[in-house]
Amino acid sequence: RTPEDLLYACMLDWGLELSLPHSVEKIDGFDVHIVNDGDLIACFDEKISEDAIKQIADKKPLRVVFRDSSFANDAARVNVGEIFKLKSPNTTVKVI
């Protein structure tokens, strides 16, 4: 599935209107989808860097979603939760 397919499915799951403004920004070389100035931020690229995750967390989105294959290993996936607990504790983090 394309990143846009995944993004729209996540938006529908969370009850976000598909008509909300959406942009794609490069963060540390990765494509990051930003919906409605941070209602949802998504990155579906492979093996996302820890620096990119920290920069996303610094934006303090309401929700963030990554693809399971976005992480090099299980430790990197667990680390995402810890990064968001420290930098943006009110963000809902989801891995699909």
Coordinates of N, CA, C and O in Angstrom, one line a residue:
R1 N 0.8 -1.2 0.0 CA 0.0 0.0 0.0 C 0.9 1.2 0.0 O 1.9 1.3 0.6
T2 N 0.4 2.3 -0.6 CA 1.1 3.5 -0.7 C 1.0 4.3 0.6 O 0.1 4.1 1.4
P3 N 2.0 5.2 0.9 CA 1.9 6.0 2.1 C 0.6 6.8 2.2 O 0.0 6.9 3.3
E4 N 0.0 7.2 1.1 CA -1.2 8.0 1.1 C -2.4 7.1 1.5 O -3.2 7.5 2.3
D5 N -2.4 5.8 1.0 CA -3.4 4.9 1.4 C -3.4 4.6 2.9 O -4.4 4.6 3.6
L6 N -2.2 4.4 3.5 CA -2.0 4.2 4.9 C -2.5 5.4 5.7 O -3.2 5.3 6.7
L7 N -2.1 6.6 5.2 CA -2.5 7.9 5.9 C -4.0 8.0 5.9 O -4.5 8.3 7.0
Y8 N -4.6 7.9 4.8 CA -6.1 8.0 4.8 C -6.8 7.0 5.6 O -7.8 7.3 6.3
A9 N -6.3 5.8 5.7 CA -6.9 4.7 6.5 C -6.7 5.1 8.0 O -7.7 5.0 8.8
C10 N -5.6 5.7 8.4 CA -5.4 6.1 9.7 C -6.3 7.3 10.1 O -6.9 7.4 11.2
M11 N -6.4 8.2 9.1 CA -7.3 9.4 9.4 C -8.7 8.9 9.6 O -9.4 9.4 10.5
L12 N -9.2 8.0 8.8 CA -10.6 7.4 9.0 C -10.7 6.7 10.3 O -11.7 6.9 11.0
D13 N -9.7 5.9 10.7 CA -9.7 5.2 12.0 C -9.9 6.2 13.1 O -10.5 5.9 14.1
W14 N -9.2 7.3 13.0 CA -9.2 8.3 14.1 C -10.4 9.3 14.0 O -10.5 10.3 14.7
G15 N -11.2 9.2 13.0 CA -12.3 10.0 12.8 C -12.0 11.4 12.2 O -12.7 12.4 12.4
L16 N -10.8 11.5 11.6 CA -10.4 12.8 11.0 C -11.0 12.9 9.6 O -11.0 11.9 8.8
E17 N -11.5 14.1 9.2 CA -12.0 14.3 7.9 C -10.9 14.3 6.8 O -9.8 14.8 7.0
L18 N -11.1 13.6 5.7 CA -10.1 13.5 4.6 C -9.9 14.8 4.0 O -8.9 15.0 3.3
S19 N -10.8 15.8 4.2 CA -10.6 17.1 3.6 C -9.7 18.1 4.4 O -9.4 19.2 4.0
L20 N -9.2 17.6 5.5 CA -8.3 18.4 6.3 C -7.0 18.7 5.5 O -6.6 17.9 4.7
P21 N -6.4 19.9 5.8 CA -5.1 20.2 5.1 C -4.0 19.2 5.4 O -3.9 18.7 6.5
H22 N -3.3 18.8 4.4 CA -2.2 17.8 4.5 C -1.0 18.3 3.7 O -1.1 18.7 2.6
S23 N 0.1 18.1 4.3 CA 1.4 18.5 3.6 C 2.4 17.4 3.9 O 2.3 16.6 4.8
V24 N 3.4 17.3 3.1 CA 4.5 16.4 3.3 C 5.8 17.2 3.5 O 6.1 18.1 2.7
E25 N 6.5 16.9 4.5 CA 7.7 17.6 4.9 C 8.9 16.6 5.0 O 8.7 15.5 5.4
K26 N 10.1 17.1 4.6 CA 11.2 16.2 4.7 C 11.8 16.5 6.1 O 12.1 17.6 6.4
I27 N 12.0 15.5 6.9 CA 12.6 15.6 8.2 C 13.7 14.5 8.2 O 13.5 13.3 8.1
D28 N 15.0 15.0 8.3 CA 16.1 14.2 8.3 C 16.1 13.2 7.1 O 16.6 12.1 7.2
G29 N 15.6 13.7 6.0 CA 15.6 12.9 4.8 C 14.4 12.0 4.6 O 14.3 11.2 3.6
F30 N 13.5 12.0 5.6 CA 12.3 11.1 5.5 C 11.1 11.9 5.2 O 10.9 13.0 5.6
D31 N 10.1 11.3 4.5 CA 8.8 11.9 4.1 C 7.9 11.8 5.3 O 7.6 10.7 5.8
V32 N 7.5 13.0 5.8 CA 6.6 13.0 7.0 C 5.3 13.7 6.6 O 5.4 14.9 6.1
H33 N 4.2 13.1 6.8 CA 2.9 13.6 6.4 C 2.3 14.3 7.6 O 2.3 13.7 8.7
I34 N 1.9 15.6 7.5 CA 1.4 16.4 8.5 C 0.0 16.8 8.2 O -0.3 17.4 7.1
V35 N -1.0 16.4 9.0 CA -2.4 16.6 8.8 C -2.9 17.7 9.7 O -2.7 17.6 11.0
N36 N -3.4 18.8 9.2 CA -4.0 19.8 10.0 C -3.1 20.4 11.1 O -3.5 20.4 12.2
D37 N -1.9 20.7 10.7 CA -0.9 21.3 11.6 C -0.6 20.5 12.8 O -0.4 21.0 13.9
G38 N -0.7 19.2 12.7 CA -0.3 18.3 13.8 C -1.4 17.5 14.5 O -1.2 16.8 15.5
D39 N -2.6 17.5 13.9 CA -3.7 16.6 14.4 C -3.2 15.2 14.2 O -3.5 14.3 15.1
L40 N -2.4 15.0 13.2 CA -1.8 13.7 12.9 C -0.5 13.9 12.1 O -0.5 14.7 11.2
I41 N 0.5 13.2 12.6 CA 1.8 13.2 11.8 C 2.1 11.7 11.6 O 2.0 10.9 12.5
A42 N 2.4 11.4 10.3 CA 2.7 10.0 10.0 C 4.0 9.9 9.1 O 4.3 10.8 8.3
C43 N 4.8 8.9 9.4 CA 5.9 8.6 8.6 C 5.9 7.1 8.3 O 5.9 6.3 9.3
F44 N 5.9 6.7 7.0 CA 5.8 5.3 6.7 C 7.1 4.8 6.0 O 7.2 3.7 5.4
D45 N 8.2 5.7 6.0 CA 9.5 5.3 5.4 C 10.1 4.1 6.2 O 9.8 3.9 7.4
E46 N 11.0 3.4 5.5 CA 11.7 2.3 6.1 C 12.9 2.9 7.0 O 13.5 3.9 6.7
K47 N 13.1 2.2 8.2 CA 14.2 2.5 9.1 C 14.4 3.9 9.4 O 15.5 4.5 9.1
I48 N 13.4 4.6 9.9 CA 13.4 6.0 10.2 C 14.5 6.2 11.3 O 14.7 5.4 12.2
S49 N 15.2 7.3 11.2 CA 16.3 7.6 12.2 C 15.7 8.1 13.5 O 14.6 8.7 13.6
E50 N 16.5 7.9 14.6 CA 16.1 8.4 15.9 C 16.0 9.9 15.9 O 15.1 10.5 16.5
D51 N 16.9 10.6 15.1 CA 16.8 12.0 15.1 C 15.5 12.5 14.4 O 14.9 13.4 14.9
A52 N 15.1 11.8 13.4 CA 13.8 12.2 12.7 C 12.6 12.0 13.7 O 11.7 12.8 13.8
I53 N 12.7 10.9 14.5 CA 11.6 10.6 15.5 C 11.6 11.7 16.5 O 10.5 12.2 16.9
K54 N 12.8 12.2 17.0 CA 12.8 13.2 18.0 C 12.3 14.5 17.4 O 11.6 15.3 18.1
Q55 N 12.6 14.8 16.1 CA 12.1 16.1 15.5 C 10.6 16.0 15.4 O 9.9 17.0 15.5
I56 N 10.1 14.8 15.1 CA 8.6 14.7 15.0 C 8.0 14.9 16.4 O 7.0 15.6 16.5
A57 N 8.6 14.3 17.4 CA 8.1 14.5 18.8 C 8.1 15.9 19.2 O 7.2 16.4 19.9
D58 N 9.2 16.7 18.8 CA 9.3 18.1 19.1 C 8.1 18.9 18.6 O 7.8 20.0 19.1
K59 N 7.4 18.4 17.5 CA 6.3 19.1 17.0 C 5.0 18.9 17.8 O 4.0 19.6 17.6
K60 N 5.1 18.0 18.8 CA 4.0 17.7 19.7 C 2.6 17.5 19.1 O 1.7 18.2 19.3
P61 N 2.6 16.5 18.2 CA 1.3 16.2 17.5 C 0.3 15.6 18.5 O 0.7 15.0 19.5
L62 N -0.9 15.6 18.1 CA -2.0 14.9 18.9 C -1.8 13.4 18.7 O -2.0 12.7 19.7
R63 N -1.5 13.0 17.5 CA -1.4 11.6 17.1 C -0.2 11.4 16.2 O 0.1 12.3 15.4
V64 N 0.5 10.3 16.3 CA 1.6 10.0 15.4 C 1.5 8.5 15.0 O 1.1 7.7 15.8
V65 N 1.8 8.2 13.8 CA 1.7 6.8 13.3 C 2.9 6.5 12.5 O 3.4 7.3 11.7
F66 N 3.4 5.3 12.7 CA 4.5 4.8 11.9 C 4.1 3.4 11.4 O 3.3 2.7 12.0
R67 N 4.8 2.9 10.4 CA 4.7 1.6 9.9 C 5.6 0.7 10.7 O 6.7 1.1 11.1
D68 N 5.2 -0.6 10.9 CA 6.1 -1.5 11.6 C 7.5 -1.6 11.0 O 8.5 -1.7 11.7
S69 N 7.5 -1.5 9.7 CA 8.8 -1.6 9.0 C 9.6 -0.3 9.1 O 10.7 -0.3 8.5
S70 N 9.1 0.7 9.7 CA 9.8 2.0 9.9 C 11.0 1.8 10.9 O 11.8 2.7 10.9
F71 N 11.0 0.7 11.6 CA 12.0 0.5 12.6 C 13.0 -0.6 12.2 O 12.6 -1.6 11.7
A72 N 14.2 -0.4 12.5 CA 15.3 -1.4 12.2 C 15.1 -2.7 13.0 O 15.4 -3.7 12.5
N73 N 14.6 -2.5 14.3 CA 14.5 -3.7 15.1 C 13.5 -3.4 16.2 O 13.0 -2.3 16.3
D74 N 13.2 -4.4 17.1 CA 12.3 -4.2 18.2 C 12.7 -3.1 19.2 O 11.9 -2.4 19.7
A75 N 14.0 -3.0 19.4 CA 14.5 -2.0 20.3 C 14.2 -0.6 19.8 O 13.8 0.3 20.6
A76 N 14.3 -0.4 18.6 CA 14.0 0.9 18.0 C 12.6 1.2 18.1 O 12.2 2.4 18.4
R77 N 11.7 0.2 18.0 CA 10.3 0.4 18.1 C 9.9 0.8 19.6 O 9.1 1.7 19.8
V78 N 10.5 0.1 20.5 CA 10.3 0.5 21.9 C 10.8 1.9 22.2 O 10.2 2.6 23.0
N79 N 11.9 2.2 21.7 CA 12.5 3.5 21.9 C 11.6 4.7 21.5 O 11.6 5.7 22.1
V80 N 10.8 4.4 20.4 CA 9.9 5.5 20.0 C 8.9 5.9 21.1 O 8.7 7.0 21.3
G81 N 8.4 4.9 21.8 CA 7.5 5.2 22.9 C 8.2 6.0 24.0 O 7.6 6.9 24.5
E82 N 9.4 5.7 24.2 CA 10.2 6.4 25.3 C 10.4 7.8 24.8 O 10.4 8.7 25.7
I83 N 10.8 8.0 23.6 CA 11.0 9.4 23.1 C 9.8 10.2 23.2 O 9.9 11.4 23.7
F84 N 8.6 9.7 22.8 CA 7.4 10.5 22.9 C 7.0 10.7 24.4 O 6.4 11.7 24.7
K85 N 7.3 9.7 25.3 CA 7.0 9.9 26.7 C 7.7 11.1 27.3 O 7.2 11.9 28.1
L86 N 9.0 11.3 26.8 CA 9.8 12.4 27.3 C 9.5 13.7 26.6 O 9.3 14.8 27.3
K87 N 9.4 13.7 25.3 CA 9.3 14.9 24.5 C 7.8 15.4 24.3 O 7.6 16.6 24.2
S88 N 6.9 14.5 24.2 CA 5.5 14.8 23.9 C 4.6 13.8 24.5 O 3.9 13.0 23.8
P89 N 4.4 13.8 25.9 CA 3.7 12.8 26.6 C 2.2 12.7 26.2 O 1.6 11.7 26.5
N90 N 1.6 13.8 25.7 CA 0.2 13.7 25.3 C -0.1 13.2 23.9 O -1.3 13.1 23.5
T91 N 0.9 12.8 23.2 CA 0.8 12.3 21.9 C 0.4 10.8 21.9 O 1.0 10.0 22.6
T92 N -0.6 10.4 21.1 CA -1.0 9.0 21.0 C -0.1 8.5 19.9 O -0.1 9.0 18.7
V93 N 0.6 7.4 20.2 CA 1.6 6.8 19.2 C 1.0 5.5 18.8 O 0.5 4.6 19.6
K94 N 1.0 5.3 17.5 CA 0.4 4.0 16.9 C 1.4 3.5 15.9 O 2.0 4.2 15.1
V95 N 1.6 2.2 15.9 CA 2.4 1.5 14.9 C 1.5 0.5 14.1 O 0.8 -0.3 14.8
I96 N 1.5 0.6 12.8 CA 0.6 -0.3 12.0 C 1.4 -1.2 11.2 O 2.6 -1.1 11.0

